PDB file of C-alpha atoms in Angstrom:
ATOM      1  CA  MET A   1     -63.310  11.437  42.124  1.00 66.00           C
ATOM      2  CA  ALA A   2     -61.504  14.561  42.156  1.00 86.00           C
ATOM      3  CA  ARG A   3     -61.265  15.796  38.977  1.00 94.00           C
ATOM      4  CA  PRO A   4     -58.220  18.289  38.381  1.00 97.00           C
ATOM      5  CA  LYS A   5     -59.416  21.897  37.355  1.00 97.00           C
ATOM      6  CA  ARG A   6     -57.108  21.759  34.231  1.00 98.00           C
ATOM      7  CA  ILE A   7     -55.435  20.060  31.914  1.00 98.00           C
ATOM      8  CA  VAL A   8     -52.908  21.006  30.301  1.00 98.00           C
ATOM      9  CA  LEU A   9     -51.387  20.443  27.216  1.00 98.00           C
ATOM     10  CA  VAL A  10     -48.046  21.114  26.030  1.00 98.00           C
ATOM     11  CA  ARG A  11     -46.264  20.752  22.708  1.00 98.00           C
ATOM     12  CA  HIS A  12     -42.612  20.346  22.952  1.00 98.00           C
ATOM     13  CA  GLY A  13     -39.915  23.459  21.531  1.00 98.00           C
ATOM     14  CA  GLU A  14     -38.719  23.937  18.488  1.00 98.00           C
ATOM     15  CA  SER A  15     -36.123  20.384  17.747  1.00 98.00           C
ATOM     16  CA  GLU A  16     -33.322  20.298  16.215  1.00 97.00           C
ATOM     17  CA  GLY A  17     -35.875  17.657  12.931  1.00 94.00           C
ATOM     18  CA  ASN A  18     -38.410  21.067  13.135  1.00 96.00           C
ATOM     19  CA  ALA A  19     -35.476  23.328  12.054  1.00 96.00           C
ATOM     20  CA  ASP A  20     -33.699  20.807   9.411  1.00 93.00           C
ATOM     21  CA  ASP A  21     -35.504  18.121   8.020  1.00 87.00           C
ATOM     22  CA  THR A  22     -32.182  16.068   7.379  1.00 90.00           C
ATOM     23  CA  VAL A  23     -31.058  15.438  10.985  1.00 93.00           C
ATOM     24  CA  TYR A  24     -33.673  12.376  10.814  1.00 90.00           C
ATOM     25  CA  GLU A  25     -31.015  10.660   8.286  1.00 90.00           C
ATOM     26  CA  ARG A  26     -28.710  10.804  10.819  1.00 92.00           C
ATOM     27  CA  GLU A  27     -30.385  10.635  14.388  1.00 94.00           C
ATOM     28  CA  PRO A  28     -33.056   8.781  15.587  1.00 94.00           C
ATOM     29  CA  ASP A  29     -36.491  10.882  16.575  1.00 94.00           C
ATOM     30  CA  HIS A  30     -36.894   9.837  20.135  1.00 96.00           C
ATOM     31  CA  ALA A  31     -33.244  11.301  20.331  1.00 97.00           C
ATOM     32  CA  LEU A  32     -33.466  14.865  18.912  1.00 97.00           C
ATOM     33  CA  ARG A  33     -32.440  17.799  21.148  1.00 98.00           C
ATOM     34  CA  LEU A  34     -34.227  21.573  21.249  1.00 98.00           C
ATOM     35  CA  THR A  35     -32.566  23.676  19.447  1.00 98.00           C
ATOM     36  CA  HIS A  36     -31.559  27.732  21.199  1.00 98.00           C
ATOM     37  CA  LEU A  37     -35.129  28.333  20.021  1.00 98.00           C
ATOM     38  CA  GLY A  38     -36.728  25.597  21.412  1.00 98.00           C
ATOM     39  CA  LEU A  39     -35.446  26.347  24.646  1.00 98.00           C
ATOM     40  CA  GLN A  40     -36.449  29.592  24.948  1.00 98.00           C
ATOM     41  CA  GLN A  41     -39.984  29.108  23.500  1.00 98.00           C
ATOM     42  CA  ALA A  42     -40.314  26.568  26.523  1.00 98.00           C
ATOM     43  CA  ALA A  43     -39.026  28.717  28.947  1.00 98.00           C
ATOM     44  CA  ALA A  44     -41.365  31.139  27.510  1.00 98.00           C
ATOM     45  CA  THR A  45     -44.728  28.759  28.171  1.00 98.00           C
ATOM     46  CA  GLY A  46     -43.344  28.060  31.732  1.00 98.00           C
ATOM     47  CA  VAL A  47     -43.613  31.695  32.669  1.00 98.00           C
ATOM     48  CA  ARG A  48     -47.135  31.208  31.633  1.00 97.00           C
ATOM     49  CA  LEU A  49     -47.932  27.834  33.275  1.00 97.00           C
ATOM     50  CA  ARG A  50     -46.549  28.896  36.683  1.00 96.00           C
ATOM     51  CA  GLU A  51     -48.510  31.616  37.065  1.00 96.00           C
ATOM     52  CA  GLN A  52     -52.189  29.924  35.435  1.00 95.00           C
ATOM     53  CA  PHE A  53     -50.773  27.262  38.115  1.00 96.00           C
ATOM     54  CA  ALA A  54     -49.966  29.254  41.297  1.00 93.00           C
ATOM     55  CA  ASP A  55     -49.142  27.561  44.337  1.00 91.00           C
ATOM     56  CA  GLU A  56     -51.937  24.619  43.637  1.00 95.00           C
ATOM     57  CA  ARG A  57     -50.369  20.652  43.059  1.00 96.00           C
ATOM     58  CA  VAL A  58     -49.392  19.484  39.420  1.00 97.00           C
ATOM     59  CA  SER A  59     -49.649  15.601  37.379  1.00 97.00           C
ATOM     60  CA  VAL A  60     -47.003  15.848  35.176  1.00 98.00           C
ATOM     61  CA  TYR A  61     -46.671  13.412  32.061  1.00 98.00           C
ATOM     62  CA  ILE A  62     -43.976  13.242  29.674  1.00 98.00           C
ATOM     63  CA  SER A  63     -43.475  11.448  25.902  1.00 98.00           C
ATOM     64  CA  PRO A  64     -40.450   9.658  26.806  1.00 98.00           C
ATOM     65  CA  TYR A  65     -38.287  11.702  23.909  1.00 98.00           C
ATOM     66  CA  ARG A  66     -35.223  14.003  24.404  1.00 98.00           C
ATOM     67  CA  ARG A  67     -37.006  16.964  23.295  1.00 98.00           C
ATOM     68  CA  THR A  68     -40.676  16.830  25.426  1.00 98.00           C
ATOM     69  CA  HIS A  69     -38.015  15.676  28.568  1.00 98.00           C
ATOM     70  CA  GLU A  70     -35.999  19.123  27.892  1.00 98.00           C
ATOM     71  CA  THR A  71     -39.149  20.845  27.664  1.00 98.00           C
ATOM     72  CA  PHE A  72     -39.937  20.162  30.728  1.00 98.00           C
ATOM     73  CA  ARG A  73     -37.046  20.814  32.325  1.00 98.00           C
ATOM     74  CA  ALA A  74     -37.160  24.286  30.736  1.00 98.00           C
ATOM     75  CA  LEU A  75     -40.543  25.053  31.680  1.00 98.00           C
ATOM     76  CA  ASP A  76     -38.480  25.181  35.422  1.00 97.00           C
ATOM     77  CA  LEU A  77     -42.287  24.236  37.598  1.00 96.00           C
ATOM     78  CA  ASP A  78     -41.371  23.941  41.292  1.00 92.00           C
ATOM     79  CA  LEU A  79     -40.462  19.985  41.540  1.00 87.00           C
ATOM     80  CA  THR A  80     -42.061  20.074  45.466  1.00 88.00           C
ATOM     81  CA  MET A  81     -45.783  20.733  43.854  1.00 89.00           C
ATOM     82  CA  VAL A  82     -45.696  18.255  40.822  1.00 92.00           C
ATOM     83  CA  ARG A  83     -45.407  14.533  40.772  1.00 92.00           C
ATOM     84  CA  VAL A  84     -44.172  13.438  36.965  1.00 96.00           C
ATOM     85  CA  ARG A  85     -44.240   9.870  34.910  1.00 97.00           C
ATOM     86  CA  GLU A  86     -42.565   9.613  31.857  1.00 98.00           C
ATOM     87  CA  GLU A  87     -46.112   8.249  29.711  1.00 98.00           C
ATOM     88  CA  PRO A  88     -44.415   6.483  26.439  1.00 98.00           C
ATOM     89  CA  ARG A  89     -48.660   6.724  24.911  1.00 98.00           C
ATOM     90  CA  LEU A  90     -48.018  10.024  24.911  1.00 98.00           C
ATOM     91  CA  ARG A  91     -45.358   9.549  22.207  1.00 97.00           C
ATOM     92  CA  GLU A  92     -44.958  10.997  18.977  1.00 96.00           C
ATOM     93  CA  GLN A  93     -46.004   9.554  15.917  1.00 95.00           C
ATOM     94  CA  ASP A  94     -44.169   6.543  14.630  1.00 92.00           C
ATOM     95  CA  TRP A  95     -42.463   6.723  11.027  1.00 87.00           C
ATOM     96  CA  GLY A  96     -39.925   3.702  11.703  1.00 81.00           C
ATOM     97  CA  ASN A  97     -36.925   3.945  12.094  1.00 82.00           C
ATOM     98  CA  TRP A  98     -33.895   6.752  10.291  1.00 82.00           C
ATOM     99  CA  GLN A  99     -35.593   8.317   7.723  1.00 81.00           C
ATOM    100  CA  ASP A 100     -34.729   8.882   3.785  1.00 83.00           C
ATOM    101  CA  ARG A 101     -36.004  12.504   3.335  1.00 81.00           C
ATOM    102  CA  ASP A 102     -37.046  11.919  -0.428  1.00 85.00           C
ATOM    103  CA  ASP A 103     -38.844   8.953   0.586  1.00 83.00           C
ATOM    104  CA  VAL A 104     -40.939  11.347   3.668  1.00 80.00           C
ATOM    105  CA  LYS A 105     -41.432  13.672   1.494  1.00 85.00           C
ATOM    106  CA  LEU A 106     -43.112  11.091  -1.135  1.00 88.00           C
ATOM    107  CA  GLN A 107     -45.548   9.756   1.702  1.00 86.00           C
ATOM    108  CA  LYS A 108     -46.330  13.018   3.376  1.00 85.00           C
ATOM    109  CA  ALA A 109     -47.931  14.082  -0.013  1.00 91.00           C
ATOM    110  CA  TYR A 110     -49.679  10.298   0.139  1.00 88.00           C
ATOM    111  CA  ARG A 111     -50.826  11.346   3.050  1.00 89.00           C
ATOM    112  CA  ASP A 112     -52.158  14.709   2.227  1.00 87.00           C
ATOM    113  CA  ALA A 113     -53.654  12.861  -0.463  1.00 89.00           C
ATOM    114  CA  TYR A 114     -55.439   9.549   1.835  1.00 91.00           C
ATOM    115  CA  GLY A 115     -56.019  11.441   5.076  1.00 90.00           C
ATOM    116  CA  HIS A 116     -53.593  12.174   8.058  1.00 91.00           C
ATOM    117  CA  PHE A 117     -56.147  10.443  10.025  1.00 96.00           C
ATOM    118  CA  PHE A 118     -55.428   7.084   8.694  1.00 96.00           C
ATOM    119  CA  TYR A 119     -52.644   6.419   6.687  1.00 94.00           C
ATOM    120  CA  ARG A 120     -49.594   4.935   7.841  1.00 93.00           C
ATOM    121  CA  PHE A 121     -46.071   5.355   7.043  1.00 88.00           C
ATOM    122  CA  ALA A 122     -44.442   1.511   5.409  1.00 84.00           C
ATOM    123  CA  GLN A 123     -42.745   1.460   8.846  1.00 84.00           C
ATOM    124  CA  GLY A 124     -44.485   3.365  11.597  1.00 91.00           C
ATOM    125  CA  GLU A 125     -47.813   4.102  12.637  1.00 94.00           C
ATOM    126  CA  SER A 126     -51.019   6.017  11.495  1.00 96.00           C
ATOM    127  CA  GLY A 127     -53.003   8.498  12.649  1.00 96.00           C
ATOM    128  CA  ALA A 128     -55.786   5.828  13.760  1.00 97.00           C
ATOM    129  CA  ASP A 129     -53.437   3.960  16.026  1.00 97.00           C
ATOM    130  CA  VAL A 130     -51.968   7.355  18.303  1.00 98.00           C
ATOM    131  CA  TYR A 131     -55.785   8.117  18.895  1.00 98.00           C
ATOM    132  CA  ASP A 132     -56.271   3.863  19.855  1.00 98.00           C
ATOM    133  CA  ARG A 133     -52.701   4.703  22.692  1.00 98.00           C
ATOM    134  CA  VAL A 134     -54.240   8.104  23.220  1.00 98.00           C
ATOM    135  CA  GLY A 135     -57.551   6.279  24.181  1.00 98.00           C
ATOM    136  CA  ALA A 136     -55.875   3.559  26.567  1.00 98.00           C
ATOM    137  CA  PHE A 137     -53.422   6.934  28.060  1.00 98.00           C
ATOM    138  CA  LEU A 138     -57.085   8.542  28.903  1.00 98.00           C
ATOM    139  CA  GLU A 139     -58.792   5.415  30.465  1.00 97.00           C
ATOM    140  CA  SER A 140     -55.492   5.126  32.932  1.00 97.00           C
ATOM    141  CA  LEU A 141     -55.739   8.723  33.517  1.00 97.00           C
ATOM    142  CA  HIS A 142     -59.778   8.540  34.574  1.00 97.00           C
ATOM    143  CA  ARG A 143     -58.645   6.143  36.557  1.00 96.00           C
ATOM    144  CA  SER A 144     -56.444   8.290  38.498  1.00 96.00           C
ATOM    145  CA  PHE A 145     -58.918  10.892  38.712  1.00 96.00           C
ATOM    146  CA  GLU A 146     -60.368   8.518  41.795  1.00 95.00           C
ATOM    147  CA  ASP A 147     -58.289   9.253  44.554  1.00 93.00           C
ATOM    148  CA  PRO A 148     -59.887  12.150  46.605  1.00 93.00           C
ATOM    149  CA  ASP A 149     -56.549  13.481  46.508  1.00 93.00           C
ATOM    150  CA  HIS A 150     -55.409  13.828  43.385  1.00 95.00           C
ATOM    151  CA  PRO A 151     -53.511  17.411  41.911  1.00 96.00           C
ATOM    152  CA  GLU A 152     -56.035  20.506  40.797  1.00 96.00           C
ATOM    153  CA  ASN A 153     -53.738  20.566  37.463  1.00 97.00           C
ATOM    154  CA  VAL A 154     -52.428  17.931  34.543  1.00 98.00           C
ATOM    155  CA  LEU A 155     -50.204  19.020  32.618  1.00 98.00           C
ATOM    156  CA  LEU A 156     -49.513  16.677  29.593  1.00 98.00           C
ATOM    157  CA  VAL A 157     -45.991  17.800  27.472  1.00 98.00           C
ATOM    158  CA  THR A 158     -46.091  15.751  23.947  1.00 98.00           C
ATOM    159  CA  HIS A 159     -46.247  16.732  20.303  1.00 98.00           C
ATOM    160  CA  GLY A 160     -48.133  18.324  18.482  1.00 97.00           C
ATOM    161  CA  LEU A 161     -50.307  15.039  16.415  1.00 97.00           C
ATOM    162  CA  THR A 162     -50.981  14.217  19.820  1.00 98.00           C
ATOM    163  CA  MET A 163     -52.118  16.970  21.423  1.00 98.00           C
ATOM    164  CA  ARG A 164     -54.797  16.997  18.325  1.00 98.00           C
ATOM    165  CA  LEU A 165     -55.787  13.645  18.812  1.00 98.00           C
ATOM    166  CA  PHE A 166     -56.213  13.685  23.321  1.00 98.00           C
ATOM    167  CA  CYS A 167     -58.623  16.203  22.382  1.00 98.00           C
ATOM    168  CA  MET A 168     -60.095  14.372  19.427  1.00 98.00           C
ATOM    169  CA  ARG A 169     -60.467  11.190  21.326  1.00 98.00           C
ATOM    170  CA  TRP A 170     -61.635  13.563  24.994  1.00 98.00           C
ATOM    171  CA  PHE A 171     -64.333  15.935  22.509  1.00 98.00           C
ATOM    172  CA  HIS A 172     -65.216  13.249  20.606  1.00 97.00           C
ATOM    173  CA  TRP A 173     -64.243  15.102  17.478  1.00 96.00           C
ATOM    174  CA  SER A 174     -65.701  13.142  14.097  1.00 95.00           C
ATOM    175  CA  VAL A 175     -62.353  12.497  11.728  1.00 95.00           C
ATOM    176  CA  ALA A 176     -63.482  14.916   8.956  1.00 94.00           C
ATOM    177  CA  GLU A 177     -63.010  17.671  12.118  1.00 95.00           C
ATOM    178  CA  PHE A 178     -59.686  16.617  12.716  1.00 96.00           C
ATOM    179  CA  GLU A 179     -58.662  16.533   8.973  1.00 94.00           C
ATOM    180  CA  SER A 180     -59.588  20.093   9.486  1.00 95.00           C
ATOM    181  CA  LEU A 181     -57.387  21.605  12.069  1.00 96.00           C
ATOM    182  CA  SER A 182     -53.480  21.928  12.503  1.00 96.00           C
ATOM    183  CA  ASN A 183     -50.883  20.920  14.825  1.00 96.00           C
ATOM    184  CA  PRO A 184     -50.170  24.403  17.678  1.00 98.00           C
ATOM    185  CA  GLY A 185     -46.863  25.495  17.089  1.00 98.00           C
ATOM    186  CA  ASN A 186     -44.052  24.685  19.162  1.00 98.00           C
ATOM    187  CA  GLY A 187     -43.953  25.426  22.709  1.00 98.00           C
ATOM    188  CA  GLU A 188     -47.943  25.843  22.325  1.00 98.00           C
ATOM    189  CA  THR A 189     -51.088  24.910  24.926  1.00 98.00           C
ATOM    190  CA  ARG A 190     -54.706  24.181  24.714  1.00 98.00           C
ATOM    191  CA  THR A 191     -56.713  23.737  28.029  1.00 98.00           C
ATOM    192  CA  LEU A 192     -59.142  21.779  29.109  1.00 98.00           C
ATOM    193  CA  LEU A 193     -61.273  23.778  31.795  1.00 98.00           C
ATOM    194  CA  LEU A 194     -63.901  21.953  34.120  1.00 98.00           C
ATOM    195  CA  GLY A 195     -66.384  24.625  33.844  1.00 97.00           C
ATOM    196  CA  ASP A 196     -69.211  24.348  36.840  1.00 95.00           C
ATOM    197  CA  ASP A 197     -72.305  22.235  35.039  1.00 95.00           C
ATOM    198  CA  GLY A 198     -69.069  19.587  35.325  1.00 93.00           C
ATOM    199  CA  ARG A 199     -67.572  19.433  31.918  1.00 96.00           C
ATOM    200  CA  TYR A 200     -64.373  20.761  30.155  1.00 98.00           C
ATOM    201  CA  THR A 201     -64.318  23.192  27.963  1.00 98.00           C
ATOM    202  CA  LEU A 202     -61.034  24.477  25.400  1.00 98.00           C
ATOM    203  CA  ASP A 203     -59.539  27.551  26.536  1.00 97.00           C
ATOM    204  CA  ARG A 204     -59.055  28.523  22.304  1.00 96.00           C
ATOM    205  CA  PRO A 205     -59.568  26.085  19.367  1.00 96.00           C
ATOM    206  CA  PHE A 206     -57.153  24.485  16.788  1.00 97.00           C
ATOM    207  CA  ALA A 207     -56.209  26.578  13.665  1.00 95.00           C
ATOM    208  CA  GLN A 208     -58.910  25.046  10.750  1.00 92.00           C
ATOM    209  CA  TRP A 209     -56.734  25.393   7.547  1.00 83.00           C
ATOM    210  CA  ARG A 210     -60.418  23.623   5.973  1.00 79.00           C
ATOM    211  CA  THR A 211     -63.873  23.294   6.678  1.00 82.00           C
ATOM    212  CA  PRO A 212     -64.428  19.861   7.366  1.00 79.00           C
ATOM    213  CA  GLU A 213     -66.461  17.207   4.987  1.00 74.00           C
ATOM    214  CA  PRO A 214     -69.835  16.843   5.780  1.00 68.00           C
ATOM    215  CA  TYR A 215     -69.773  13.125   5.595  1.00 61.00           C
ATOM    216  CA  GLY A 216     -70.301   9.905   8.156  1.00 57.00           C
ATOM    217  CA  ILE A 217     -73.071  10.072  11.454  1.00 54.00           C
ATOM    218  CA  THR A 218     -73.627  13.486  11.439  1.00 51.00           C
ATOM    219  CA  GLY A 219     -76.234  15.049  14.394  1.00 46.00           C
TER     220      GLY A 219
END
């Protein structure tokens, strides 16, 4: 088994929806583009990644959304070093089709009160649904490590909530721990580093906006 030295998670750069949430009333979520700032953020992240990967090979998985594809292109990685796959299981949490701004505002308030993991948008997914498909992707990813020629690095170009849920699934965080964490900023990365003990650790934590509530299984 050839486990990678690094598994790097990248959130897409700023999108049209991040800059103006009324766009969801006119454009499909998956079709939104990066803003000029988003392209700059992705390009800056690309500089850091090229230094990090150096001349090592990279296996890349990209959410099928336009903004994640645009982010990957702006990273400007050496395509002779990478093998690229579009991976629908890494897509954004589905909120349903076109969105009514006032309805979404109300549903977000309900979600904040109910919990981001369990609350399901009326026509879309819950965080738990995203967790399940991320778990299915992880099974496929682990099978890919059985290839003795697997690249030294894995790069996932995805979304903020999906990044948190990937780490929740990988590190076996509780729902309460997940609920206490904030999404990374646009263009930010988190890296799982393989240690000498064969375990992965996160290079830096997600920002924590509250102390996890101590209920459920402990110890």
